Tab-separated table of C-alpha atoms in Angstrom:
chain	number	residue	atom	x	y	z
A	107	UNK	CA	225.906	-77.000	-50.944
A	108	UNK	CA	223.065	-74.952	-52.380
A	109	UNK	CA	222.793	-71.290	-51.555
A	110	UNK	CA	219.859	-70.784	-49.301
A	111	UNK	CA	218.090	-67.741	-47.922
A	112	UNK	CA	218.765	-67.712	-43.942
A	113	UNK	CA	215.817	-68.034	-41.830
A	114	UNK	CA	215.170	-64.720	-39.651
A	115	UNK	CA	216.068	-66.121	-36.495
A	116	UNK	CA	219.561	-66.805	-37.605
A	117	UNK	CA	220.058	-63.544	-39.541
A	118	UNK	CA	219.156	-61.666	-36.795
A	119	UNK	CA	221.747	-63.723	-34.405
A	120	UNK	CA	224.376	-62.798	-36.868
A	121	UNK	CA	223.450	-59.104	-36.798
A	122	UNK	CA	223.271	-59.336	-32.974
A	123	UNK	CA	226.878	-60.571	-33.307
A	124	UNK	CA	227.881	-57.117	-34.764
A	125	UNK	CA	225.855	-55.005	-32.741
A	126	UNK	CA	225.873	-56.716	-29.278
A	127	UNK	CA	229.205	-57.601	-28.299
A	128	UNK	CA	228.904	-57.895	-24.492
A	129	UNK	CA	226.325	-56.385	-21.920
A	130	UNK	CA	227.509	-52.811	-21.996
A	131	UNK	CA	226.229	-52.740	-25.975
A	132	UNK	CA	222.914	-53.512	-24.635
A	133	UNK	CA	223.197	-50.610	-22.172
A	134	UNK	CA	224.473	-48.313	-24.829
A	135	UNK	CA	221.432	-49.278	-27.515
A	136	UNK	CA	218.956	-48.518	-24.624
A	137	UNK	CA	220.540	-45.271	-23.493
A	138	UNK	CA	220.972	-43.905	-26.918
A	139	UNK	CA	216.936	-44.481	-27.341
A	140	UNK	CA	216.208	-42.958	-24.004
A	141	UNK	CA	217.983	-39.822	-25.263
A	142	UNK	CA	216.518	-39.657	-28.480
A	143	UNK	CA	213.115	-39.899	-26.802
A	144	UNK	CA	213.668	-36.679	-24.824
A	145	UNK	CA	214.306	-38.409	-21.570
A	146	UNK	CA	215.320	-35.907	-18.871
A	147	UNK	CA	215.922	-39.110	-16.349
A	148	UNK	CA	217.679	-42.322	-17.056
A	149	UNK	CA	217.882	-45.087	-14.548
A	150	UNK	CA	220.463	-48.300	-15.215
A	151	UNK	CA	220.492	-51.220	-13.335
A	152	UNK	CA	222.574	-54.133	-13.926
A	153	UNK	CA	222.892	-57.690	-12.068
A	154	UNK	CA	225.528	-60.273	-12.642
A	155	UNK	CA	227.661	-57.765	-14.774
A	156	UNK	CA	224.398	-57.262	-17.163
A	157	UNK	CA	224.215	-60.833	-18.126
A	158	UNK	CA	221.570	-61.956	-15.659
A	159	UNK	CA	219.532	-58.668	-15.975
A	160	UNK	CA	219.609	-55.337	-17.293
A	161	UNK	CA	217.246	-52.751	-16.800
A	162	UNK	CA	216.940	-49.404	-18.427
A	163	UNK	CA	213.940	-46.748	-17.600
A	164	UNK	CA	213.338	-43.484	-18.848
A	165	UNK	CA	210.882	-40.837	-18.788
A	166	UNK	CA	210.953	-39.956	-22.886
A	167	UNK	CA	207.813	-39.791	-24.835
A	168	UNK	CA	207.408	-43.509	-25.018
A	169	UNK	CA	206.170	-46.074	-27.780
A	170	UNK	CA	202.706	-45.853	-29.007
A	171	UNK	CA	200.464	-49.168	-28.319
A	172	UNK	CA	200.524	-50.071	-31.971
A	173	UNK	CA	204.275	-49.611	-32.743
A	174	UNK	CA	205.637	-51.364	-29.879
A	175	UNK	CA	205.629	-54.975	-31.865
A	176	UNK	CA	207.086	-53.249	-34.799
A	177	UNK	CA	209.869	-51.822	-33.103
A	178	UNK	CA	211.554	-55.163	-32.361
A	179	UNK	CA	211.351	-55.792	-36.380
A	180	UNK	CA	214.427	-55.487	-38.012
A	181	UNK	CA	215.391	-51.964	-39.898
A	182	UNK	CA	212.274	-50.657	-38.290
A	183	UNK	CA	212.985	-47.214	-37.195
A	184	UNK	CA	211.452	-43.684	-36.824
A	185	UNK	CA	214.441	-41.871	-37.362
A	186	UNK	CA	215.081	-42.302	-41.114
A	187	UNK	CA	212.643	-42.133	-44.101
A	188	UNK	CA	214.845	-42.365	-46.929
A	189	UNK	CA	218.603	-42.768	-47.917
A	190	UNK	CA	219.262	-39.027	-48.202
A	191	UNK	CA	218.718	-38.610	-44.570
A	192	UNK	CA	221.798	-41.056	-44.181
A	193	UNK	CA	223.805	-38.007	-45.297
A	194	UNK	CA	223.106	-35.785	-42.085
A	195	UNK	CA	222.209	-37.966	-39.227
A	196	UNK	CA	220.928	-35.869	-35.966
A	197	UNK	CA	219.917	-39.019	-33.826
A	198	UNK	CA	222.026	-41.188	-31.909
A	199	UNK	CA	219.960	-44.144	-33.344
A	200	UNK	CA	218.857	-45.008	-36.813
A	201	UNK	CA	219.722	-48.448	-37.990
A	202	UNK	CA	216.473	-50.190	-36.735
A	203	UNK	CA	218.718	-53.196	-35.579
A	204	UNK	CA	219.280	-52.530	-31.684
A	205	UNK	CA	215.996	-53.853	-30.380
A	206	UNK	CA	215.851	-57.039	-32.871
A	207	UNK	CA	219.333	-57.657	-32.045
A	208	UNK	CA	219.019	-57.497	-28.523
A	209	UNK	CA	215.754	-59.431	-28.750
A	210	UNK	CA	217.030	-62.386	-30.556
A	211	UNK	CA	219.755	-63.136	-27.838
A	212	UNK	CA	217.773	-62.832	-24.527
A	213	UNK	CA	214.520	-62.483	-22.884
A	214	UNK	CA	213.300	-59.085	-23.376
A	215	UNK	CA	210.186	-57.252	-21.403
A	216	UNK	CA	209.132	-53.750	-22.331
A	217	UNK	CA	206.838	-51.658	-20.555
A	218	UNK	CA	205.856	-48.360	-22.538
A	219	UNK	CA	203.246	-45.459	-22.562
A	220	UNK	CA	203.172	-42.729	-25.100
A	221	UNK	CA	202.554	-39.207	-24.197
A	222	UNK	CA	199.384	-39.198	-25.996
A	223	UNK	CA	197.647	-42.392	-24.456
A	224	UNK	CA	196.053	-42.956	-21.346
A	225	UNK	CA	197.401	-46.326	-20.499
A	226	UNK	CA	200.461	-48.303	-21.271
A	227	UNK	CA	201.544	-51.497	-23.379
A	228	UNK	CA	203.984	-54.624	-22.140
A	229	UNK	CA	205.337	-56.535	-24.402
A	230	UNK	CA	207.437	-60.056	-23.658
A	231	UNK	CA	209.636	-61.728	-26.300
A	232	UNK	CA	211.888	-64.693	-26.035
A	233	UNK	CA	214.427	-65.164	-28.662
A	234	UNK	CA	212.681	-62.612	-30.906
A	235	UNK	CA	209.569	-64.159	-30.858
A	236	UNK	CA	206.490	-62.309	-28.988
A	237	UNK	CA	205.119	-64.221	-25.941
A	238	UNK	CA	202.712	-61.784	-24.641
A	239	UNK	CA	201.009	-58.306	-25.456
A	240	UNK	CA	198.691	-56.512	-23.441
A	241	UNK	CA	197.545	-53.395	-21.696
A	242	UNK	CA	199.261	-52.055	-18.692
A	243	UNK	CA	199.089	-49.073	-16.454
A	244	UNK	CA	202.223	-47.352	-16.635
A	245	UNK	CA	204.062	-43.838	-16.535
A	246	UNK	CA	204.972	-41.776	-19.333
A	247	UNK	CA	208.193	-43.258	-20.891
A	248	UNK	CA	209.741	-46.830	-21.282
A	249	UNK	CA	211.199	-49.639	-19.032
A	250	UNK	CA	213.155	-52.128	-20.874
A	251	UNK	CA	214.171	-55.316	-19.132
A	252	UNK	CA	216.799	-57.560	-20.739
A	253	UNK	CA	217.318	-60.984	-19.161
A	254	UNK	CA	219.757	-63.969	-19.370
A	255	UNK	CA	221.763	-62.229	-22.223
A	256	UNK	CA	223.261	-64.575	-24.634
A	257	UNK	CA	221.225	-67.717	-23.590
A	258	UNK	CA	221.259	-69.210	-26.820
A	259	UNK	CA	224.821	-68.444	-27.848
A	260	UNK	CA	226.764	-70.269	-25.163
A	261	UNK	CA	229.947	-69.583	-27.116
A	262	UNK	CA	229.268	-65.716	-27.109
A	263	UNK	CA	228.738	-65.778	-23.136
A	264	UNK	CA	231.593	-68.299	-22.481
A	265	UNK	CA	234.201	-65.519	-23.754
A	266	UNK	CA	232.614	-62.777	-21.547
A	267	UNK	CA	234.744	-61.573	-18.781
A	268	UNK	CA	234.005	-61.818	-15.114
A	269	UNK	CA	230.929	-60.101	-13.712
A	270	UNK	CA	233.065	-57.321	-11.937
A	271	UNK	CA	234.820	-56.598	-15.621
A	272	UNK	CA	231.367	-56.368	-17.452
A	273	UNK	CA	229.824	-54.333	-14.585
A	274	UNK	CA	232.887	-51.738	-15.180
A	275	UNK	CA	232.347	-51.393	-18.712
A	276	UNK	CA	228.640	-50.801	-18.231
A	277	UNK	CA	229.636	-48.250	-15.842
A	278	UNK	CA	232.134	-46.784	-18.094
A	279	UNK	CA	229.598	-46.475	-20.706
A	280	UNK	CA	227.079	-44.678	-18.592
A	281	UNK	CA	229.343	-42.313	-17.180
A	282	UNK	CA	230.549	-41.209	-20.882
A	283	UNK	CA	226.897	-40.301	-21.741
A	284	UNK	CA	226.616	-38.741	-18.565
A	285	UNK	CA	229.183	-36.092	-19.431
A	286	UNK	CA	227.797	-35.780	-22.849
A	287	UNK	CA	224.304	-34.786	-21.305
A	288	UNK	CA	224.802	-33.096	-18.045
A	289	UNK	CA	220.961	-31.900	-18.274
A	290	UNK	CA	220.142	-35.311	-17.814
A	291	UNK	CA	220.154	-37.093	-14.535
A	292	UNK	CA	221.643	-40.749	-14.614
A	293	UNK	CA	221.008	-43.113	-11.982
A	294	UNK	CA	223.162	-46.308	-12.152
A	295	UNK	CA	222.985	-49.424	-9.931
A	296	UNK	CA	225.483	-52.097	-10.665
A	297	UNK	CA	227.526	-54.640	-8.786
A	298	UNK	CA	226.405	-53.298	-5.437
A	299	UNK	CA	227.504	-49.742	-6.229
A	300	UNK	CA	225.083	-46.699	-7.174
A	301	UNK	CA	226.100	-43.511	-9.118
A	302	UNK	CA	223.983	-40.577	-10.050
A	303	UNK	CA	224.578	-37.233	-11.527
A	304	UNK	CA	222.578	-34.139	-10.606
A	305	UNK	CA	220.981	-33.559	-14.309
A	306	UNK	CA	221.364	-29.773	-13.457
A	307	UNK	CA	223.043	-28.894	-16.891
A	308	UNK	CA	226.365	-28.157	-15.464
A	309	UNK	CA	229.015	-30.227	-17.079
A	310	UNK	CA	231.335	-29.438	-13.791
A	311	UNK	CA	228.771	-30.712	-11.283
A	312	UNK	CA	228.367	-34.001	-13.305
A	313	UNK	CA	232.112	-34.443	-13.631
A	314	UNK	CA	232.094	-33.928	-9.669
A	315	UNK	CA	229.513	-36.655	-9.201
A	316	UNK	CA	231.668	-39.217	-11.349
A	317	UNK	CA	234.991	-38.470	-10.489
A	318	UNK	CA	234.956	-36.493	-7.319
A	319	UNK	CA	234.998	-32.754	-6.438
A	320	UNK	CA	238.764	-32.364	-6.264
A	321	UNK	CA	238.817	-33.175	-9.899
A	322	UNK	CA	235.926	-31.058	-10.597
A	323	UNK	CA	237.485	-28.173	-9.191
A	324	UNK	CA	240.935	-28.767	-10.983
A	325	UNK	CA	238.992	-28.996	-14.542
A	326	UNK	CA	239.477	-25.989	-17.157
A	327	UNK	CA	236.719	-24.955	-19.185
A	328	UNK	CA	237.816	-25.260	-23.058
A	329	UNK	CA	238.301	-21.487	-24.310
A	330	UNK	CA	240.236	-20.425	-27.191
A	331	UNK	CA	243.144	-17.644	-26.868
A	332	UNK	CA	241.892	-16.428	-30.314
A	333	UNK	CA	238.514	-15.246	-30.102
A	334	UNK	CA	237.318	-15.697	-33.488
A	335	UNK	CA	238.434	-19.172	-33.670
A	336	UNK	CA	235.129	-20.952	-33.206
A	337	UNK	CA	233.291	-18.451	-35.863
A	338	UNK	CA	235.435	-19.077	-38.731
A	339	UNK	CA	236.051	-22.968	-37.841
A	340	UNK	CA	234.108	-25.473	-39.463
A	341	UNK	CA	233.472	-26.987	-35.830
A	342	UNK	CA	232.917	-25.636	-32.396
A	343	UNK	CA	235.052	-27.334	-29.906
A	344	UNK	CA	233.572	-27.253	-25.814
A	345	UNK	CA	233.829	-29.311	-22.509
A	346	UNK	CA	236.517	-29.492	-19.945
A	347	UNK	CA	240.104	-30.514	-19.902
A	348	UNK	CA	242.357	-31.196	-16.831
A	349	UNK	CA	245.148	-28.731	-15.413
A	350	UNK	CA	248.499	-30.231	-16.474
A	351	UNK	CA	249.357	-31.195	-12.976
A	352	UNK	CA	245.852	-33.251	-13.227
A	353	UNK	CA	247.249	-36.530	-15.211
A	354	UNK	CA	246.868	-40.018	-15.534
A	355	UNK	CA	248.939	-42.761	-16.565
A	356	UNK	CA	246.420	-44.221	-19.569
A	357	UNK	CA	244.192	-42.726	-22.018
A	358	UNK	CA	241.039	-43.753	-20.125
A	359	UNK	CA	240.158	-40.572	-18.929
A	360	UNK	CA	239.848	-38.636	-22.355
A	361	UNK	CA	236.135	-38.691	-23.302
A	362	UNK	CA	235.316	-37.422	-27.092
A	363	UNK	CA	231.913	-36.648	-28.403
A	364	UNK	CA	231.060	-35.542	-32.094
A	365	UNK	CA	227.416	-33.862	-31.715
A	366	UNK	CA	226.907	-35.502	-28.440
A	367	UNK	CA	227.677	-38.782	-29.628
A	368	UNK	CA	230.617	-40.998	-27.774
A	369	UNK	CA	232.816	-41.624	-30.339
A	370	UNK	CA	236.448	-43.788	-29.905
A	371	UNK	CA	238.974	-41.978	-32.384
A	372	UNK	CA	242.704	-42.169	-32.541
A	373	UNK	CA	242.610	-38.975	-34.490
A	374	UNK	CA	241.132	-37.038	-31.559
A	375	UNK	CA	243.025	-38.497	-28.966
A	376	UNK	CA	246.180	-37.529	-31.053
A	377	UNK	CA	245.006	-33.943	-31.149
A	378	UNK	CA	244.469	-33.763	-27.659
A	379	UNK	CA	247.935	-35.112	-26.600
A	380	UNK	CA	249.408	-32.760	-29.252
A	381	UNK	CA	247.727	-29.821	-27.368
A	382	UNK	CA	249.342	-30.903	-24.208
A	383	UNK	CA	252.934	-31.227	-25.445
A	384	UNK	CA	255.355	-29.356	-23.472
A	385	UNK	CA	252.998	-29.405	-20.092
A	386	UNK	CA	252.882	-33.079	-19.487
A	387	UNK	CA	255.700	-35.730	-19.289
A	388	UNK	CA	255.821	-38.702	-21.315
A	389	UNK	CA	253.514	-41.332	-21.010
A	390	UNK	CA	250.926	-39.153	-19.070
A	391	UNK	CA	247.681	-38.317	-20.232
A	392	UNK	CA	245.306	-35.598	-19.385
A	393	UNK	CA	241.775	-35.944	-17.980
A	394	UNK	CA	239.269	-34.338	-20.749
A	395	UNK	CA	235.536	-34.022	-21.693
A	396	UNK	CA	235.578	-32.749	-25.512
A	397	UNK	CA	232.466	-32.299	-27.396
A	398	UNK	CA	232.992	-31.435	-31.281
A	399	UNK	CA	229.652	-29.918	-32.708
A	400	UNK	CA	229.751	-29.462	-36.622
A	401	UNK	CA	227.223	-30.000	-39.382
A	402	UNK	CA	225.909	-33.367	-39.824
A	403	UNK	CA	226.736	-33.611	-43.206
A	404	UNK	CA	230.209	-33.348	-41.952
A	405	UNK	CA	230.855	-36.250	-40.478
A	406	UNK	CA	229.776	-40.186	-41.183
A	407	UNK	CA	228.524	-42.191	-38.265
A	408	UNK	CA	227.402	-45.014	-40.334
A	409	UNK	CA	230.795	-46.800	-40.562
A	410	UNK	CA	229.977	-49.892	-38.241
A	411	UNK	CA	226.881	-51.061	-36.324
A	412	UNK	CA	228.091	-50.138	-32.899
A	413	UNK	CA	228.118	-46.417	-34.217
A	414	UNK	CA	231.663	-45.396	-32.081
A	415	UNK	CA	233.579	-44.869	-35.224
A	416	UNK	CA	233.129	-41.730	-37.395
A	417	UNK	CA	234.683	-40.418	-40.404
A	418	UNK	CA	235.168	-36.716	-40.839
A	419	UNK	CA	235.098	-34.692	-44.283
A	420	UNK	CA	237.406	-32.437	-43.167
A	421	UNK	CA	239.405	-34.376	-40.504
A	422	UNK	CA	242.564	-32.212	-40.774
A	423	UNK	CA	240.481	-29.110	-39.548
A	424	UNK	CA	238.916	-30.991	-36.859
A	425	UNK	CA	242.133	-31.760	-35.740
A	426	UNK	CA	243.563	-28.379	-35.606
A	427	UNK	CA	240.303	-26.919	-34.289
A	428	UNK	CA	241.019	-29.280	-31.119
A	429	UNK	CA	244.757	-28.636	-30.743
A	430	UNK	CA	244.153	-24.712	-30.688
A	431	UNK	CA	241.448	-24.494	-28.654
A	432	UNK	CA	243.041	-26.792	-26.023
A	433	UNK	CA	246.137	-25.251	-26.363
A	434	UNK	CA	244.757	-21.978	-26.107
A	435	UNK	CA	242.851	-22.948	-22.971
A	436	UNK	CA	246.069	-24.123	-21.137
A	437	UNK	CA	248.030	-20.975	-22.520
A	438	UNK	CA	245.362	-18.736	-20.655
A	439	UNK	CA	245.300	-20.862	-17.520
A	440	UNK	CA	248.845	-22.807	-16.995
A	441	UNK	CA	251.103	-20.084	-18.867
A	442	UNK	CA	254.841	-21.418	-19.541
A	443	UNK	CA	257.052	-19.885	-16.802
A	444	UNK	CA	259.568	-17.230	-17.954
A	445	UNK	CA	263.219	-18.143	-17.863
A	446	UNK	CA	265.056	-15.406	-16.155
A	447	UNK	CA	268.365	-14.600	-16.965
A	448	UNK	CA	271.286	-14.733	-14.174
A	449	UNK	CA	274.363	-13.294	-14.568
A	450	UNK	CA	276.380	-15.254	-12.139
A	451	UNK	CA	278.035	-18.429	-12.872
A	452	UNK	CA	278.673	-21.418	-10.423
A	453	UNK	CA	281.356	-24.112	-10.630
A	454	UNK	CA	280.082	-27.387	-11.859
A	455	UNK	CA	279.426	-30.070	-8.950
A	456	UNK	CA	281.070	-33.499	-9.747
A	457	UNK	CA	281.447	-36.658	-7.688
A	458	UNK	CA	284.105	-39.274	-7.024
A	459	UNK	CA	284.247	-42.469	-8.860
A	460	UNK	CA	285.071	-45.870	-6.995
A	461	UNK	CA	288.516	-46.290	-6.358
A	462	UNK	CA	289.109	-49.450	-8.525
A	463	UNK	CA	287.924	-47.701	-11.669
A	464	UNK	CA	290.689	-47.534	-14.008
A	465	UNK	CA	291.819	-43.813	-15.321
A	466	UNK	CA	291.452	-45.012	-18.989
A	467	UNK	CA	287.687	-45.277	-18.205
A	468	UNK	CA	287.459	-41.878	-16.807
A	469	UNK	CA	286.831	-38.520	-18.927
A	470	UNK	CA	288.463	-35.416	-17.817
A	471	UNK	CA	288.822	-32.151	-19.361
A	472	UNK	CA	289.616	-28.503	-18.690
A	473	UNK	CA	286.722	-26.816	-16.737
A	474	UNK	CA	286.616	-23.126	-17.160
A	475	UNK	CA	283.583	-21.093	-15.958
A	476	UNK	CA	281.377	-19.168	-18.310
A	477	UNK	CA	281.265	-15.526	-18.180
A	478	UNK	CA	277.841	-15.532	-18.593
A	479	UNK	CA	274.798	-17.685	-19.127
A	480	UNK	CA	273.343	-18.176	-23.114
A	481	UNK	CA	270.598	-16.544	-23.913
A	482	UNK	CA	267.570	-17.737	-22.514
A	483	UNK	CA	268.786	-19.797	-20.183
A	484	UNK	CA	268.606	-19.510	-16.481
A	485	UNK	CA	271.457	-20.645	-14.585
A	486	UNK	CA	271.218	-22.362	-11.054
A	487	UNK	CA	273.635	-23.496	-8.666
A	488	UNK	CA	272.104	-27.066	-9.176
A	489	UNK	CA	274.835	-29.679	-9.773
A	490	UNK	CA	274.387	-32.898	-11.753
A	491	UNK	CA	275.320	-35.879	-9.401
A	492	UNK	CA	274.035	-39.678	-9.545
A	493	UNK	CA	271.997	-41.098	-6.923
A	494	UNK	CA	273.419	-41.052	-3.436
A	495	UNK	CA	274.248	-44.387	-3.128
A	496	UNK	CA	277.066	-46.373	-1.494
A	497	UNK	CA	279.224	-48.920	-3.661
A	498	UNK	CA	280.833	-51.713	-2.007
A	499	UNK	CA	284.798	-51.292	-2.546
A	500	UNK	CA	284.924	-55.016	-3.859
A	501	UNK	CA	282.431	-54.244	-6.709
A	502	UNK	CA	283.899	-54.405	-10.201
A	503	UNK	CA	284.769	-51.334	-11.690
A	504	UNK	CA	282.017	-49.415	-13.661
A	505	UNK	CA	282.029	-49.074	-17.131
A	506	UNK	CA	281.247	-45.447	-18.922
A	507	UNK	CA	277.745	-47.037	-19.809
A	508	UNK	CA	277.031	-47.017	-16.059
A	509	UNK	CA	278.596	-44.233	-14.833
A	510	UNK	CA	277.343	-40.456	-15.326
A	511	UNK	CA	280.293	-38.561	-16.464
A	512	UNK	CA	281.396	-35.471	-15.112
A	513	UNK	CA	279.407	-32.734	-16.288
A	514	UNK	CA	279.667	-28.982	-16.528
A	515	UNK	CA	275.950	-27.519	-15.636
A	516	UNK	CA	274.787	-24.920	-18.047
A	517	UNK	CA	271.363	-24.093	-16.642
A	518	UNK	CA	268.002	-25.105	-16.050
A	519	UNK	CA	265.046	-24.723	-18.767
A	520	UNK	CA	260.951	-24.196	-17.520
A	521	UNK	CA	262.184	-25.618	-14.182
A	522	UNK	CA	262.053	-29.364	-15.733
A	523	UNK	CA	265.318	-29.903	-17.842
A	524	UNK	CA	268.877	-29.656	-16.820
A	525	UNK	CA	271.230	-28.418	-19.621
A	526	UNK	CA	274.759	-29.901	-19.107
A	527	UNK	CA	277.684	-29.938	-21.157
A	528	UNK	CA	279.419	-33.560	-21.083
A	529	UNK	CA	282.578	-34.947	-23.087
A	530	UNK	CA	280.218	-36.359	-25.933
A	531	UNK	CA	278.080	-33.368	-26.009
A	532	UNK	CA	275.610	-31.508	-24.754
A	533	UNK	CA	273.249	-33.375	-22.131
A	534	UNK	CA	269.437	-32.617	-21.348
A	535	UNK	CA	268.214	-34.367	-18.463
A	536	UNK	CA	264.645	-34.414	-17.591
A	537	UNK	CA	265.092	-34.056	-13.412
A	538	UNK	CA	261.448	-35.445	-12.769
A	539	UNK	CA	262.046	-38.809	-14.749
A	540	UNK	CA	265.541	-38.895	-13.348
A	541	UNK	CA	264.292	-38.629	-9.671
A	542	UNK	CA	261.816	-41.153	-10.363
A	543	UNK	CA	264.281	-43.621	-12.018
A	544	UNK	CA	266.476	-43.225	-8.572
A	545	UNK	CA	263.454	-44.068	-6.578
A	546	UNK	CA	262.390	-47.054	-8.704
A	547	UNK	CA	265.964	-48.405	-8.276
A	548	UNK	CA	265.984	-48.185	-4.806
A	549	UNK	CA	262.468	-49.375	-4.342
A	550	UNK	CA	263.758	-52.455	-6.730
A	551	UNK	CA	266.918	-53.131	-4.510
A	552	UNK	CA	265.096	-53.347	-1.445
A	553	UNK	CA	262.793	-55.959	-3.277
A	554	UNK	CA	265.689	-57.879	-4.222
A	555	UNK	CA	267.176	-57.686	-0.813
A	556	UNK	CA	263.652	-58.781	0.942
A	557	UNK	CA	263.946	-55.540	2.933
A	558	UNK	CA	261.138	-53.400	1.709
A	559	UNK	CA	260.738	-50.244	3.698
A	560	UNK	CA	257.181	-49.090	5.078
A	561	UNK	CA	255.883	-46.728	7.395
A	562	UNK	CA	252.459	-46.484	9.024
A	563	UNK	CA	250.955	-43.251	8.895
A	564	UNK	CA	250.380	-41.083	12.288
A	565	UNK	CA	246.843	-40.272	10.997
A	566	UNK	CA	244.949	-41.959	8.106
A	567	UNK	CA	244.949	-40.469	4.681
A	568	UNK	CA	241.631	-40.292	3.014
A	569	UNK	CA	241.928	-40.953	-0.789
A	570	UNK	CA	239.178	-39.906	-2.972
A	571	UNK	CA	238.585	-42.567	-5.689
A	572	UNK	CA	236.322	-42.238	-8.705
A	573	UNK	CA	233.793	-45.315	-9.682
A	574	UNK	CA	236.277	-46.740	-11.766
A	575	UNK	CA	239.117	-46.775	-9.447
A	576	UNK	CA	236.754	-48.081	-6.658
A	577	UNK	CA	236.231	-51.060	-8.860
A	578	UNK	CA	239.789	-51.612	-9.447
A	579	UNK	CA	240.872	-51.395	-5.716
A	580	UNK	CA	237.849	-53.590	-4.935
A	581	UNK	CA	238.964	-56.315	-7.508
A	582	UNK	CA	242.412	-56.229	-6.084
A	583	UNK	CA	241.768	-55.829	-2.413
A	584	UNK	CA	243.800	-59.032	-1.458
A	585	UNK	CA	247.197	-57.765	-2.682
């Protein structure tokens, strides 16, 4: 087969496959264009998960009449002039691929009016072809409407998720940028639900609108314990992080922005998790809104067409700056409690084994009370015992793997870990995890016996859910 130049329509559809992965990708590109245009109000509406229709309206400076059609040509942009501009990109968009990529896989209508013009312009496109262009009355700004997304790419449309899932991705994206730009008023209507931020410039108020007032009140402003950290660092770290007692079971509530651009980075996430080391249990994650500000030439955002991946020139210093700033904030607001020394010792607690257990499987050794607790360890009178469960006398003997040996309690560290001595050496027991395991085993046993215990509340309990949790609850309501 000879080498041929692909038609513009085919090449545009190929490019669209990289830029437009799902309806949320369309919203992302249009919202970023609105922010680059200086909008202070952005409205997003999505129907059918964004497949049927997406409408994004803003009050930015708009597009001049003679440039509207040019905006839908590939690599046409107002944000770059030559190759040197790629070394320091201050805008969210710059590639000139978003609008032509969207137009090539959908029907697009744009109504825009530039601030210096008396009337607006309406342009209609179908699969990248201009269908109509005319003058029209309009307010300053741009209204972009995208209909029948992927209408000419049935394979891509077939692999989209359910409308509720696609709507949740749109909601997730809008809330990210609402946190990055608290001075911009965002309004979202999708899947029969609405969300609006005040646009007051207060990050805490934006968090309250998105995650609820209780969460906003429990968030901490990032401030370093080292007052000169920001001045001597290559980057400045700002935003909000949650108190250790406000945590989640996944990383979905951690948002990172580089120069107010939402990015997805394992390195940034790991830096935040390391900052919380010792404050959170394993597999628990904080809520955070972290913005890293650094010189534009210190970060490369031209890594992928989606512009959600970045590369840092000094990644180690960025990692350290995040870790120190967040760790310093936690040290100020959530100091580690001191471990008091207690001179009095208490005898260890023990429990009887089942009668059938052979003596050869038991572990005994002389128990002598300590004269004093080791330095830095608080001694408590809490013994370590297994779950308070009954054992049928006919059950088989326990093996050493199943039975907790007799332990000598030495003390407790940070009100979290029980330090004990056993026949095999030193034991460190996470009392919170142990309690969770006990409750888990009880629930599992009740379920196996078809006797789950439940109790109705005397008074209704109001649970405050953020939009993401509301979507999940609505999806699984039948359960």
